[in-house]
PDB file of C-alpha atoms in Angstrom:
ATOM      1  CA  UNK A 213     -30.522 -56.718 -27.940  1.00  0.00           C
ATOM      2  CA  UNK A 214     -27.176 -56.117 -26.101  1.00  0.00           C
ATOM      3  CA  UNK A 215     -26.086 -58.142 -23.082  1.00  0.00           C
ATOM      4  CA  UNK A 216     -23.549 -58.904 -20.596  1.00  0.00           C
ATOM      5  CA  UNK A 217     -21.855 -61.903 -19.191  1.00  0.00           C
ATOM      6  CA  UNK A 218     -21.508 -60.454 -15.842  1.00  0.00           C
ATOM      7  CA  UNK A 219     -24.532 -59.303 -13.507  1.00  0.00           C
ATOM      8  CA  UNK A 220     -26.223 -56.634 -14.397  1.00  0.00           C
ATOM      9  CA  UNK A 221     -27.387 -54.106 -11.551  1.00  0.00           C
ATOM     10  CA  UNK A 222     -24.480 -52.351  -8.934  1.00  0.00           C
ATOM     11  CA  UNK A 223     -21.369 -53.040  -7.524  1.00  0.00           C
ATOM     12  CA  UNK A 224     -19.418 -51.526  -4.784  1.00  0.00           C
ATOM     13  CA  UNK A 225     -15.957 -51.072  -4.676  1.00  0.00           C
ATOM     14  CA  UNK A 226     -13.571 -49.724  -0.888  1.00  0.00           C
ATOM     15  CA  UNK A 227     -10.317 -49.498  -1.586  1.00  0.00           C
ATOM     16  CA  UNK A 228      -7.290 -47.538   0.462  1.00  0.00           C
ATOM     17  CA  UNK A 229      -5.718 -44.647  -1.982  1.00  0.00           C
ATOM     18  CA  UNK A 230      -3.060 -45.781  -4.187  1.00  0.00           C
ATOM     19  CA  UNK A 231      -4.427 -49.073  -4.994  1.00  0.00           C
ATOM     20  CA  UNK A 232      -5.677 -50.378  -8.419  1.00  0.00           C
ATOM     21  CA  UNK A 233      -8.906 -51.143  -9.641  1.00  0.00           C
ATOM     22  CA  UNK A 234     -10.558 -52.818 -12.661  1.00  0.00           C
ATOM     23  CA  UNK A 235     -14.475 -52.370 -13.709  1.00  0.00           C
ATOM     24  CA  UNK A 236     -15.459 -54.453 -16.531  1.00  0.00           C
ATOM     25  CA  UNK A 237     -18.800 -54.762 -18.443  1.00  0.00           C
ATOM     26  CA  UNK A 238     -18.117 -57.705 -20.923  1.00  0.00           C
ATOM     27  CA  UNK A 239     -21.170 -57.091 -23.332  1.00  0.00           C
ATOM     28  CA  UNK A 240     -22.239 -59.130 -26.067  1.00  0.00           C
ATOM     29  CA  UNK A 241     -25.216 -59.264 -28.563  1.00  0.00           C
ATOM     30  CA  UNK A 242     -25.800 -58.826 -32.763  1.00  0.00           C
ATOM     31  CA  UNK A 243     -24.460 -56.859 -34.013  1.00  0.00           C
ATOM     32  CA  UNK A 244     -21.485 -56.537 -31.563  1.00  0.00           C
ATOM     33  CA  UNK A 245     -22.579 -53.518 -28.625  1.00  0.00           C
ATOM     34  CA  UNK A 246     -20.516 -50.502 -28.545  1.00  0.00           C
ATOM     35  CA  UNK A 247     -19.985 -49.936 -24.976  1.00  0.00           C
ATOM     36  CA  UNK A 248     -19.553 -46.080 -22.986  1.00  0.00           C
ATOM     37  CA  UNK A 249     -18.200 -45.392 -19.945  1.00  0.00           C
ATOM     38  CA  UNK A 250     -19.327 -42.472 -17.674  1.00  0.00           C
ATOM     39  CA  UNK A 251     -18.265 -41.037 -14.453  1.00  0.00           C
ATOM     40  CA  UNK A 252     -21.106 -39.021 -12.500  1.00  0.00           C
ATOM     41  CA  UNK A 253     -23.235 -39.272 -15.487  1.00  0.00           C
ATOM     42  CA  UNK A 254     -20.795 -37.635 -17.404  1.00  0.00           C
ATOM     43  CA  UNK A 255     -18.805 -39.151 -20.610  1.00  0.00           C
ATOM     44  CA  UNK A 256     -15.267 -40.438 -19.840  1.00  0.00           C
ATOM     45  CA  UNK A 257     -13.941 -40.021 -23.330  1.00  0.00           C
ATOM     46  CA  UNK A 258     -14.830 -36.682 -23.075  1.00  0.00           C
ATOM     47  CA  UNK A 259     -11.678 -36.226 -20.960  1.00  0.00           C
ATOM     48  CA  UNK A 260      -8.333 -36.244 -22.869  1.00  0.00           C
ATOM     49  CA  UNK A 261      -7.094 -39.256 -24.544  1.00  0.00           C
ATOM     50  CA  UNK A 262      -9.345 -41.918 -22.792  1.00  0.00           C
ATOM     51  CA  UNK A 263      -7.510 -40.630 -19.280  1.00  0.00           C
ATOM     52  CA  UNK A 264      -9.843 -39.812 -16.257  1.00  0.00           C
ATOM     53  CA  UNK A 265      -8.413 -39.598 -13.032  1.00  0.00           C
ATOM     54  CA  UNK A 266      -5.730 -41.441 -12.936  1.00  0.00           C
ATOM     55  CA  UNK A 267      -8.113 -44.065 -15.063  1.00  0.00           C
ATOM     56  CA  UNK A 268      -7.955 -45.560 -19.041  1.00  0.00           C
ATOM     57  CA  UNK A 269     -10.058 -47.014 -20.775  1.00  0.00           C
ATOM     58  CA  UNK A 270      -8.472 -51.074 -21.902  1.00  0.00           C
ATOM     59  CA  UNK A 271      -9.292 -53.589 -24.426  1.00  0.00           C
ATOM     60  CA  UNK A 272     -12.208 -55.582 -23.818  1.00  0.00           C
ATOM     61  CA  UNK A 273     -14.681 -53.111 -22.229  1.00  0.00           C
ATOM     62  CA  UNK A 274     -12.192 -52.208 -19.283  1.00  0.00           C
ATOM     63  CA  UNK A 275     -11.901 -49.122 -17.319  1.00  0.00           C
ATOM     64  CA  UNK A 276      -9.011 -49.480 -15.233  1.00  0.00           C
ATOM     65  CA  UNK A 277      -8.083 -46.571 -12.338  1.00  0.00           C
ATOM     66  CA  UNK A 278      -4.553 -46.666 -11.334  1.00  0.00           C
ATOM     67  CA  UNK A 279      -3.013 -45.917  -8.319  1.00  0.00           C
ATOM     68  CA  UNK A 280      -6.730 -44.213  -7.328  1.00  0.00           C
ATOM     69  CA  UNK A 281      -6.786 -41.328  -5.230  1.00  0.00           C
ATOM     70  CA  UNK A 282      -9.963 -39.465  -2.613  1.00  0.00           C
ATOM     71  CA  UNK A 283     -10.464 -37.775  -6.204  1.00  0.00           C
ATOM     72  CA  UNK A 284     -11.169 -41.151  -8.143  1.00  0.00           C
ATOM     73  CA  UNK A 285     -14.519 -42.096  -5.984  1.00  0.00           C
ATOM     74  CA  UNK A 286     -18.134 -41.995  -6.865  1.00  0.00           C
ATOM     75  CA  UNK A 287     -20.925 -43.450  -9.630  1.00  0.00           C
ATOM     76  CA  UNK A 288     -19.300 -44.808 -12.492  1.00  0.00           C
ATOM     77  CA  UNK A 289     -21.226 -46.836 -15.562  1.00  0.00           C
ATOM     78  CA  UNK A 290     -21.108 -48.735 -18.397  1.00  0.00           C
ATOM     79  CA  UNK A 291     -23.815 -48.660 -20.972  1.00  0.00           C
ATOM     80  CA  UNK A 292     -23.862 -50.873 -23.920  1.00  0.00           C
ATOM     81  CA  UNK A 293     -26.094 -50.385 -26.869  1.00  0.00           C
ATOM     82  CA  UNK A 294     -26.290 -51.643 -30.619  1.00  0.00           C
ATOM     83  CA  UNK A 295     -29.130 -50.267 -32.024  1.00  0.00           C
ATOM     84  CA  UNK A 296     -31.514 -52.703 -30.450  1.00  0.00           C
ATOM     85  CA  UNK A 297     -33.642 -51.811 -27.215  1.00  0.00           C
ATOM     86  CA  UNK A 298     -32.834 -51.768 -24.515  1.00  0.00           C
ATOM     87  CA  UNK A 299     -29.751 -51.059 -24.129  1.00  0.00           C
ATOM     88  CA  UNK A 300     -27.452 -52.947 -21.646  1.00  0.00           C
ATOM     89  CA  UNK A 301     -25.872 -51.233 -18.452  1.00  0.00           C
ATOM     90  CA  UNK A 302     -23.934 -52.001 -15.481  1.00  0.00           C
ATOM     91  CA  UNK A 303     -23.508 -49.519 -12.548  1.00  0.00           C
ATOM     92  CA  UNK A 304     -20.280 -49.155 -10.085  1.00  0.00           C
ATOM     93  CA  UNK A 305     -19.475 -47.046  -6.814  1.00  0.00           C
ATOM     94  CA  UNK A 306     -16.301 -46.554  -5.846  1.00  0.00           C
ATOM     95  CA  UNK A 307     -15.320 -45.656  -2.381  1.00  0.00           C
ATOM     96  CA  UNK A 308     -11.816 -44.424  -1.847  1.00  0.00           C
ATOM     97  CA  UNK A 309     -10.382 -44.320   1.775  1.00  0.00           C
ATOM     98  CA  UNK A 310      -7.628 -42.524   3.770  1.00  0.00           C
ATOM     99  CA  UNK A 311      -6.548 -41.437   7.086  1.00  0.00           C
ATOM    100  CA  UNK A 312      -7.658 -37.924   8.793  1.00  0.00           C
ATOM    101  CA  UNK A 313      -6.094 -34.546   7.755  1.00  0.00           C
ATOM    102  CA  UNK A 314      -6.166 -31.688  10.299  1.00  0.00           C
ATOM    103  CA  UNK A 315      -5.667 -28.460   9.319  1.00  0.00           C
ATOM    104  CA  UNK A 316      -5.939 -24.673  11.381  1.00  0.00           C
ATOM    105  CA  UNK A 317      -7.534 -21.565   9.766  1.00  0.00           C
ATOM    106  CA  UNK A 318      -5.258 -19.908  12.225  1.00  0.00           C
ATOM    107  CA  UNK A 319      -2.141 -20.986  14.415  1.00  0.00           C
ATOM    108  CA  UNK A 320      -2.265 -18.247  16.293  1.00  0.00           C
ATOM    109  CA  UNK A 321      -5.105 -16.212  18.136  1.00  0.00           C
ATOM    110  CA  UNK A 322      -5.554 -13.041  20.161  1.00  0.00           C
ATOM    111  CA  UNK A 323      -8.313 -11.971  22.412  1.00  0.00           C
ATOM    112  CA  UNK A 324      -8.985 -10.066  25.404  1.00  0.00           C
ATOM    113  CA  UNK A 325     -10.650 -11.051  28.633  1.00  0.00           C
ATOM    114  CA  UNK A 326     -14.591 -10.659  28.593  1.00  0.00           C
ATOM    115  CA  UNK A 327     -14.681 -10.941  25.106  1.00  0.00           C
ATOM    116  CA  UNK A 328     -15.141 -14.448  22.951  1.00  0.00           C
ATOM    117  CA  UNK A 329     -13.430 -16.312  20.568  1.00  0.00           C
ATOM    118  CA  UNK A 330     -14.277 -19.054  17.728  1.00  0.00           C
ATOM    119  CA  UNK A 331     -11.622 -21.637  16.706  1.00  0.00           C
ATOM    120  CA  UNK A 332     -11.843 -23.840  13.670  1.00  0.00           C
ATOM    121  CA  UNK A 333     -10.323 -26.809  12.381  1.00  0.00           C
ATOM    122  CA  UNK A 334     -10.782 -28.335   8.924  1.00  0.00           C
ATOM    123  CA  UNK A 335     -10.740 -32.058   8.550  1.00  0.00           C
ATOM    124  CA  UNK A 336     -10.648 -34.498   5.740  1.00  0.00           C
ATOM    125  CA  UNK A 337     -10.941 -38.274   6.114  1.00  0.00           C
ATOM    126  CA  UNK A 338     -12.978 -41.167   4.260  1.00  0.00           C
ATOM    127  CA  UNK A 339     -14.385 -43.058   6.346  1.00  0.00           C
ATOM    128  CA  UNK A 340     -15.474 -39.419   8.487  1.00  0.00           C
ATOM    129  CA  UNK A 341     -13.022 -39.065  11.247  1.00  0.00           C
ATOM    130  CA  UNK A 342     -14.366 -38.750  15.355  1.00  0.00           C
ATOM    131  CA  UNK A 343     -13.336 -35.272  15.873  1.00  0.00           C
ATOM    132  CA  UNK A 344     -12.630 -33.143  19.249  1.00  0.00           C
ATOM    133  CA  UNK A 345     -10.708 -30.004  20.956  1.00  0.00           C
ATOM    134  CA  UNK A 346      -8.630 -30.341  23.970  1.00  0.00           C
ATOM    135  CA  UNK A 347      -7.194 -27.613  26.005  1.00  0.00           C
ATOM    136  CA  UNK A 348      -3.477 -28.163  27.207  1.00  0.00           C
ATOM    137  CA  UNK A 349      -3.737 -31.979  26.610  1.00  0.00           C
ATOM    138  CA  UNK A 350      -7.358 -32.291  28.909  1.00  0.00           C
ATOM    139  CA  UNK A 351     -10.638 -32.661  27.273  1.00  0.00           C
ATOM    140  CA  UNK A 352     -13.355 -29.733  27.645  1.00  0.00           C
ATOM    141  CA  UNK A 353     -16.115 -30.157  29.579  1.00  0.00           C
ATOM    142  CA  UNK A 354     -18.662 -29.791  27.406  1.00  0.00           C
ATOM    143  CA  UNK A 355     -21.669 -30.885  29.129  1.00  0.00           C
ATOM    144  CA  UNK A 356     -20.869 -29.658  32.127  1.00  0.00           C
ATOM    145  CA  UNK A 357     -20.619 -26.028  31.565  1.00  0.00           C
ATOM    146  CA  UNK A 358     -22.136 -23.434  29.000  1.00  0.00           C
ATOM    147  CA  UNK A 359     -18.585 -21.634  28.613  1.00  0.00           C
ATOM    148  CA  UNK A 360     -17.750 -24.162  25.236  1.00  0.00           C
ATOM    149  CA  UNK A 361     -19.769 -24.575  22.160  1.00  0.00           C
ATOM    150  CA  UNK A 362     -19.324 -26.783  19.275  1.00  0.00           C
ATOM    151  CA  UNK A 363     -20.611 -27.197  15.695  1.00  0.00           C
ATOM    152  CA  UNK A 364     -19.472 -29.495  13.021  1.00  0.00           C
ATOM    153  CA  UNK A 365     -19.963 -28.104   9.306  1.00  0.00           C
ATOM    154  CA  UNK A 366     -20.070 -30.429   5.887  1.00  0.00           C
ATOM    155  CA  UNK A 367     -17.848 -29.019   3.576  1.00  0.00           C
ATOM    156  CA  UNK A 368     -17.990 -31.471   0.986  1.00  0.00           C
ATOM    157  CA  UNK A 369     -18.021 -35.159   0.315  1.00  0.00           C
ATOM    158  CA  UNK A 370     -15.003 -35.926   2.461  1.00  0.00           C
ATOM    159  CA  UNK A 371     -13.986 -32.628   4.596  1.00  0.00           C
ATOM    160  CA  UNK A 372     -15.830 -31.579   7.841  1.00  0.00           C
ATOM    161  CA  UNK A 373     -15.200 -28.265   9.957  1.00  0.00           C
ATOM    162  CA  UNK A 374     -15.261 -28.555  13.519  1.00  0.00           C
ATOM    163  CA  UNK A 375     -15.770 -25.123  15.780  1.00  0.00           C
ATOM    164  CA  UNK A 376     -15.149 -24.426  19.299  1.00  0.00           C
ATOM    165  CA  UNK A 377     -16.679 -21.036  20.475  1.00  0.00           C
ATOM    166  CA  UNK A 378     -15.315 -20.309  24.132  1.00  0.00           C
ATOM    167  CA  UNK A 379     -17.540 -17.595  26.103  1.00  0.00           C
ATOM    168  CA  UNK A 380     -16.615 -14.801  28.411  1.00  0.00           C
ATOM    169  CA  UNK A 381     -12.856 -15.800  28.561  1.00  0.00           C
ATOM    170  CA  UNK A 382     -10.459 -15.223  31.427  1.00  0.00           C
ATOM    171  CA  UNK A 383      -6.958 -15.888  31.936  1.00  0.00           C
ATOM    172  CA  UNK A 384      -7.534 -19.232  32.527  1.00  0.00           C
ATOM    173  CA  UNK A 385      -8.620 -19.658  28.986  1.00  0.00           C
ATOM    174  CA  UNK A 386      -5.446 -18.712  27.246  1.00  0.00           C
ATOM    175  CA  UNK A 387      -3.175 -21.479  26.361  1.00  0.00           C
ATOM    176  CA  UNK A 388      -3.016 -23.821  23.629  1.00  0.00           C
ATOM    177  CA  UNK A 389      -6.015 -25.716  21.850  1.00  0.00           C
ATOM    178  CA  UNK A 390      -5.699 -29.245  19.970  1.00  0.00           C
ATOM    179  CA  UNK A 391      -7.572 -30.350  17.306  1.00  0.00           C
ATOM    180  CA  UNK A 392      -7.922 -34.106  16.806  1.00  0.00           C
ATOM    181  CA  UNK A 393      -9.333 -36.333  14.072  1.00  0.00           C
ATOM    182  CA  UNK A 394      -9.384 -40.608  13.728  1.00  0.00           C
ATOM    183  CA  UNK A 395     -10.412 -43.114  11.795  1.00  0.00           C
ATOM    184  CA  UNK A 396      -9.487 -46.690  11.603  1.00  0.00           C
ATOM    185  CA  UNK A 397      -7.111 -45.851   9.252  1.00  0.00           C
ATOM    186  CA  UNK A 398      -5.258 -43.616  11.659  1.00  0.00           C
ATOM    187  CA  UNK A 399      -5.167 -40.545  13.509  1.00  0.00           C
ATOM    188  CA  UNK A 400      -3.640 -36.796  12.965  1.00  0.00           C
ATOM    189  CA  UNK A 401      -3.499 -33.444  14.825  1.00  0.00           C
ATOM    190  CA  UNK A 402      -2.912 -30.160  15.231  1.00  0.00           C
ATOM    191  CA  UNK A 403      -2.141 -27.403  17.986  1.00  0.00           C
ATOM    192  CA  UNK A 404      -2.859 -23.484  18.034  1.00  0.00           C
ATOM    193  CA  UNK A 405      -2.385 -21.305  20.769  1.00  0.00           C
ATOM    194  CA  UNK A 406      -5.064 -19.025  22.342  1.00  0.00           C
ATOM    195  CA  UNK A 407      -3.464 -15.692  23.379  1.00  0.00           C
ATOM    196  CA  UNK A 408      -4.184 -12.438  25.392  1.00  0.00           C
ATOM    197  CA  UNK A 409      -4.314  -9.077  23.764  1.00  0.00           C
ATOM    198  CA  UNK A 410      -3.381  -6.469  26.122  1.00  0.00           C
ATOM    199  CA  UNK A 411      -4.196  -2.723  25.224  1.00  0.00           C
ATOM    200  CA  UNK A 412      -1.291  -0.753  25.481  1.00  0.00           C
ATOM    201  CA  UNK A 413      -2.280   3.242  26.580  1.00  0.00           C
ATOM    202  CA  UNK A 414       0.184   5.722  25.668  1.00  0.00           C
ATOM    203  CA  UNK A 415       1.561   8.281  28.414  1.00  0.00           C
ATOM    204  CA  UNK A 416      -0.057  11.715  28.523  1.00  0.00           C
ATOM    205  CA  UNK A 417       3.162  14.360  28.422  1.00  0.00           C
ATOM    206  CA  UNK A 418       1.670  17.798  29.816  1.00  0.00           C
ATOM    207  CA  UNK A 419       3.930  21.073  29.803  1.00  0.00           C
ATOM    208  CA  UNK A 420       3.362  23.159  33.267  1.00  0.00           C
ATOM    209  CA  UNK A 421       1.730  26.548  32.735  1.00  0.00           C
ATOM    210  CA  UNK A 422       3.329  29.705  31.845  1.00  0.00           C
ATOM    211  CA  UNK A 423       3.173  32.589  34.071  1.00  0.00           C
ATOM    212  CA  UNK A 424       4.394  35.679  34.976  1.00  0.00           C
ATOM    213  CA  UNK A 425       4.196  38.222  37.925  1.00  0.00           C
ATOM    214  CA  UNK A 426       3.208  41.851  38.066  1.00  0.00           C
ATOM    215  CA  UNK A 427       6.369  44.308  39.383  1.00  0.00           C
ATOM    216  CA  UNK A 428       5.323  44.731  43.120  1.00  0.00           C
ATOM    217  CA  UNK A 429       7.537  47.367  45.329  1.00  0.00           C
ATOM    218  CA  UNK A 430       8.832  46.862  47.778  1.00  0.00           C
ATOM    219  CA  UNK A 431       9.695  43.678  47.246  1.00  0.00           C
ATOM    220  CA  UNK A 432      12.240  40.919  47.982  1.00  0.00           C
ATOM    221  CA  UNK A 433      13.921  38.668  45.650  1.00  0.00           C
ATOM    222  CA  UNK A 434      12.228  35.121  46.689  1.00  0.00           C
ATOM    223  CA  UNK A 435      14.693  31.862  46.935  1.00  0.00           C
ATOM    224  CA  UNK A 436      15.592  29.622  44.062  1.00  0.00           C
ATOM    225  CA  UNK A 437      14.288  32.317  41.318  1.00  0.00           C
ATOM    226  CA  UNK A 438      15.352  33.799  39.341  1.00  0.00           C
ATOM    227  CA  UNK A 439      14.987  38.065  39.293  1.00  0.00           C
ATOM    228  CA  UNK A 440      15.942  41.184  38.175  1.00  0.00           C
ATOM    229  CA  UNK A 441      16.217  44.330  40.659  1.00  0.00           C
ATOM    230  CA  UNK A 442      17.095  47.417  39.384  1.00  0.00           C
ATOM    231  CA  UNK A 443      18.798  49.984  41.994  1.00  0.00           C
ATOM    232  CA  UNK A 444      17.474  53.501  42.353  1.00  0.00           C
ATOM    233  CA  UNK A 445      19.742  56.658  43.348  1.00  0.00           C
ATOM    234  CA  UNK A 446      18.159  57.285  46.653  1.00  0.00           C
ATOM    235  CA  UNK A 447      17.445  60.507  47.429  1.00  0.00           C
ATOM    236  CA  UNK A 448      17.133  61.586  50.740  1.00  0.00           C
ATOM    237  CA  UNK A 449      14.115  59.988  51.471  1.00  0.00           C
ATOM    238  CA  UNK A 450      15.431  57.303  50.347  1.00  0.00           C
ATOM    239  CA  UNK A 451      17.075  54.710  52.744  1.00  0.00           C
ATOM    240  CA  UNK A 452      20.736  53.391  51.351  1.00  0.00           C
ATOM    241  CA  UNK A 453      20.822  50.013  49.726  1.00  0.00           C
ATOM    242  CA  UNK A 454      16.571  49.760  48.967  1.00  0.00           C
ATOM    243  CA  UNK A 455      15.088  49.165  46.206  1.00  0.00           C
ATOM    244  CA  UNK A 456      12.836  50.971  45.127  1.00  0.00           C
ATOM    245  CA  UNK A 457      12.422  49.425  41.528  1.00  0.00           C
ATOM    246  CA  UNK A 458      12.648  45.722  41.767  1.00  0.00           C
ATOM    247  CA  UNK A 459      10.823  42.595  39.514  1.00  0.00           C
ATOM    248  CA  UNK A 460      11.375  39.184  39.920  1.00  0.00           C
ATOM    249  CA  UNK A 461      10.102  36.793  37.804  1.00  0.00           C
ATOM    250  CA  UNK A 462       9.674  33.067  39.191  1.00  0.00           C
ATOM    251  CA  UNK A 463      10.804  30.411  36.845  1.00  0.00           C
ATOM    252  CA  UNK A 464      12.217  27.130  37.017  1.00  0.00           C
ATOM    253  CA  UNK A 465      14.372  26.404  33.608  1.00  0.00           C
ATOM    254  CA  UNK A 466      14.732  22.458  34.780  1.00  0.00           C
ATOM    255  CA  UNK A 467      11.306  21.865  33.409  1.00  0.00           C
ATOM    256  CA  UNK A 468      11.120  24.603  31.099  1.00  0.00           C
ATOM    257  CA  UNK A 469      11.233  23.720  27.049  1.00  0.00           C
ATOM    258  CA  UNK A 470      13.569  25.978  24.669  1.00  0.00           C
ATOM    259  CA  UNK A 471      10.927  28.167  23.529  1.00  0.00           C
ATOM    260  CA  UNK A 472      10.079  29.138  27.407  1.00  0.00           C
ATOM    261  CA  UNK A 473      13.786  29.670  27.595  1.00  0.00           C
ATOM    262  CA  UNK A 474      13.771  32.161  24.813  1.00  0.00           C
ATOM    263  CA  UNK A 475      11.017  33.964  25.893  1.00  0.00           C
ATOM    264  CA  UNK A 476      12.792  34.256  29.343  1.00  0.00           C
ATOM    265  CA  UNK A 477      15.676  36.158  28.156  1.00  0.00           C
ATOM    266  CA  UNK A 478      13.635  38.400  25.907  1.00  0.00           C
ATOM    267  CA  UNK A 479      11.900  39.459  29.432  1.00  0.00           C
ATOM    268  CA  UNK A 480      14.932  39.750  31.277  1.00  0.00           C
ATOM    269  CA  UNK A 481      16.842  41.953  28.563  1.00  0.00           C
ATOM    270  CA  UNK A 482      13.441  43.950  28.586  1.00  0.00           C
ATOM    271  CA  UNK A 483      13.868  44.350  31.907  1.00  0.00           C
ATOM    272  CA  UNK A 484      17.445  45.632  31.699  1.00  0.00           C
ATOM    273  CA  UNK A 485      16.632  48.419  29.080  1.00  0.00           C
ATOM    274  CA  UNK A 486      14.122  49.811  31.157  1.00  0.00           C
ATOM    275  CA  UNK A 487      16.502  50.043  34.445  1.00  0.00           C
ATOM    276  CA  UNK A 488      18.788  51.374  31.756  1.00  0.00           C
ATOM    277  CA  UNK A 489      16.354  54.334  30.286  1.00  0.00           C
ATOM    278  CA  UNK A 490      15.228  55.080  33.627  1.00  0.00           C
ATOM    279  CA  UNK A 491      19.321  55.665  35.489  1.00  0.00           C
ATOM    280  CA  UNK A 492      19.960  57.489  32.348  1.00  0.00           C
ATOM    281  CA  UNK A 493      16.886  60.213  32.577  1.00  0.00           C
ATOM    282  CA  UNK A 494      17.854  60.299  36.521  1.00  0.00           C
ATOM    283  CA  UNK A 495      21.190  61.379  35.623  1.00  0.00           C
ATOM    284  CA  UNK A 496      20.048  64.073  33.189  1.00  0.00           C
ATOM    285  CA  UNK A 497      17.790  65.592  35.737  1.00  0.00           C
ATOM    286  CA  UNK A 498      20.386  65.290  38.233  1.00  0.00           C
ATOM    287  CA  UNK A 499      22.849  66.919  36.257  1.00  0.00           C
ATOM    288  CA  UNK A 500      20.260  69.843  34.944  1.00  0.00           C
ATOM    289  CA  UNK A 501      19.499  70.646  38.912  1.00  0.00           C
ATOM    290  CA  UNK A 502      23.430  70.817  39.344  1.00  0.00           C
ATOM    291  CA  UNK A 503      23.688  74.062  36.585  1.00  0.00           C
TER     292      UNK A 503
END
């Protein structure tokens, strides 16, 4: 039956990251044990070359971790066995420590007033850090107001989330947002800022209507328009300098786009070959009542 000089049963092992450790399971017994070392159950020479994590297996029944890091932690054990029940083992946990790590899902955050908002940090530590939130350097008032709500999530063996949900905000809530984690191994940080979206509306552009005016006689040319009148040979009825044909047409060009312009001259030349057609059929039957 296989044996060991030291105690059988568990040991416990806290150690800072970086430092060296050295679990031995000196077994003895006839014939001479072979002895196996596992890590979570699982066969370290499985793993290239004798290596695990930083860890090698050394003369003498020796597992040795080197320069361990969070990684290197959990149930390790030895079993040794030579044919003869029961077989010998020795169990070890190894707890590896280190000093918070803060980090932000998001440096940066926009949201509007009325609405609400949900901030995150992520933090790893071993032993688990005391985590909070302050606002501009000044603690929230959790318990004194419903407007802050916070939830810490287990993400693993040594990483925690922390979540501040802020209610309802209003312009008092914008700023910047801190995110702290210790242990007594040490402290860390870190800052985002809480911003306000503002909706930005485009300007409606409307184009004034366009319009026109039905010839009227008489009529008189109205100010700052601009008209067409088209002078008749008066007969004798007809009092000197009237106008008995006359259009106007009231426009304003300052707010008037190019194709308004166009359409402007089109009417005005229109205008002009009908004054035209009609002085040139008064002539002919002017000059046919002459003969």
């Amino acid at each position: 039956m296989p044996g060991c000089s030291d105690n059988y049963g568990e040991t416990n092992f806290v150690l800072p990251e970086g430092e060296t450790v050295d679990l031995t399971c000196n077994a003895t017994g006839v014939p001479i044990p072979v002895v196996t070392w596992y890590k979570q159950f699982k066969p370290i020479k499985d793993y290239t070359d004798g290596y695990f994590a930083g860890g090698r297996i050394l003369p003498g029944e020796t597992l040795r971790l080197k320069n361990v890091s969070r990684f290197c932690g959990g149930r390790y054990e030895c079993i040794a066995e030579n044919g003869v029940p029961p077989n010998a083992t020795k169990v070890f946990h190894i707890t590896v420590e280190f000093p918070p790590e803060v980090s932000l899902t998001n440096k940066r955050l926009g949201q509007s007033v009325g609405r609400e908002t949900l901030l995150e940090c992520r933090v790893a530590a071993s032993p688990h850090a005391n985590i909070y939130w302050t606002r501009e350097r000044q603690d929230l008032p959790l318990h004194k107001t419903n407007k802050y709500v916070t939830n810490v999530y287990n993400d693993g063996e040594h990483e925690k989330t922390l979540s501040l949900n802020i209610i309802d905000i209003t312009k008092e809530d914008f700023g910047s947002y801190t995110c702290h984690a210790s242990n007594r191994l040490g402290q860390d940080s870190e800052t985002m800022f809480l911003y306000e979206n503002i909706k930005v509306t485009e300007p409606t552009v409307t184009t004034p209507p366009y319009r026109t005016h039905q010839p009227v006689r008489p009529v008189s040319p109205p100010r700052d328009s601009s008209f067409v009148n088209t002078p008749h040979y008066h007969s004798g009825n007809d009092q000197p300098g009237q106008y008995s044909e006359s259009v106007y047409y009231n426009y304003n060009s300052k707010n008037s786009s190019p194709e308004q312009l166009v359409a402007h001259a089109r009417m005005l030349m229109g205008m002009l070959l009908i004054w035209i057609l009609k002085q040139i059929q008064t002539l002919q039957n002017h000059f046919f009542e002459i003969k």
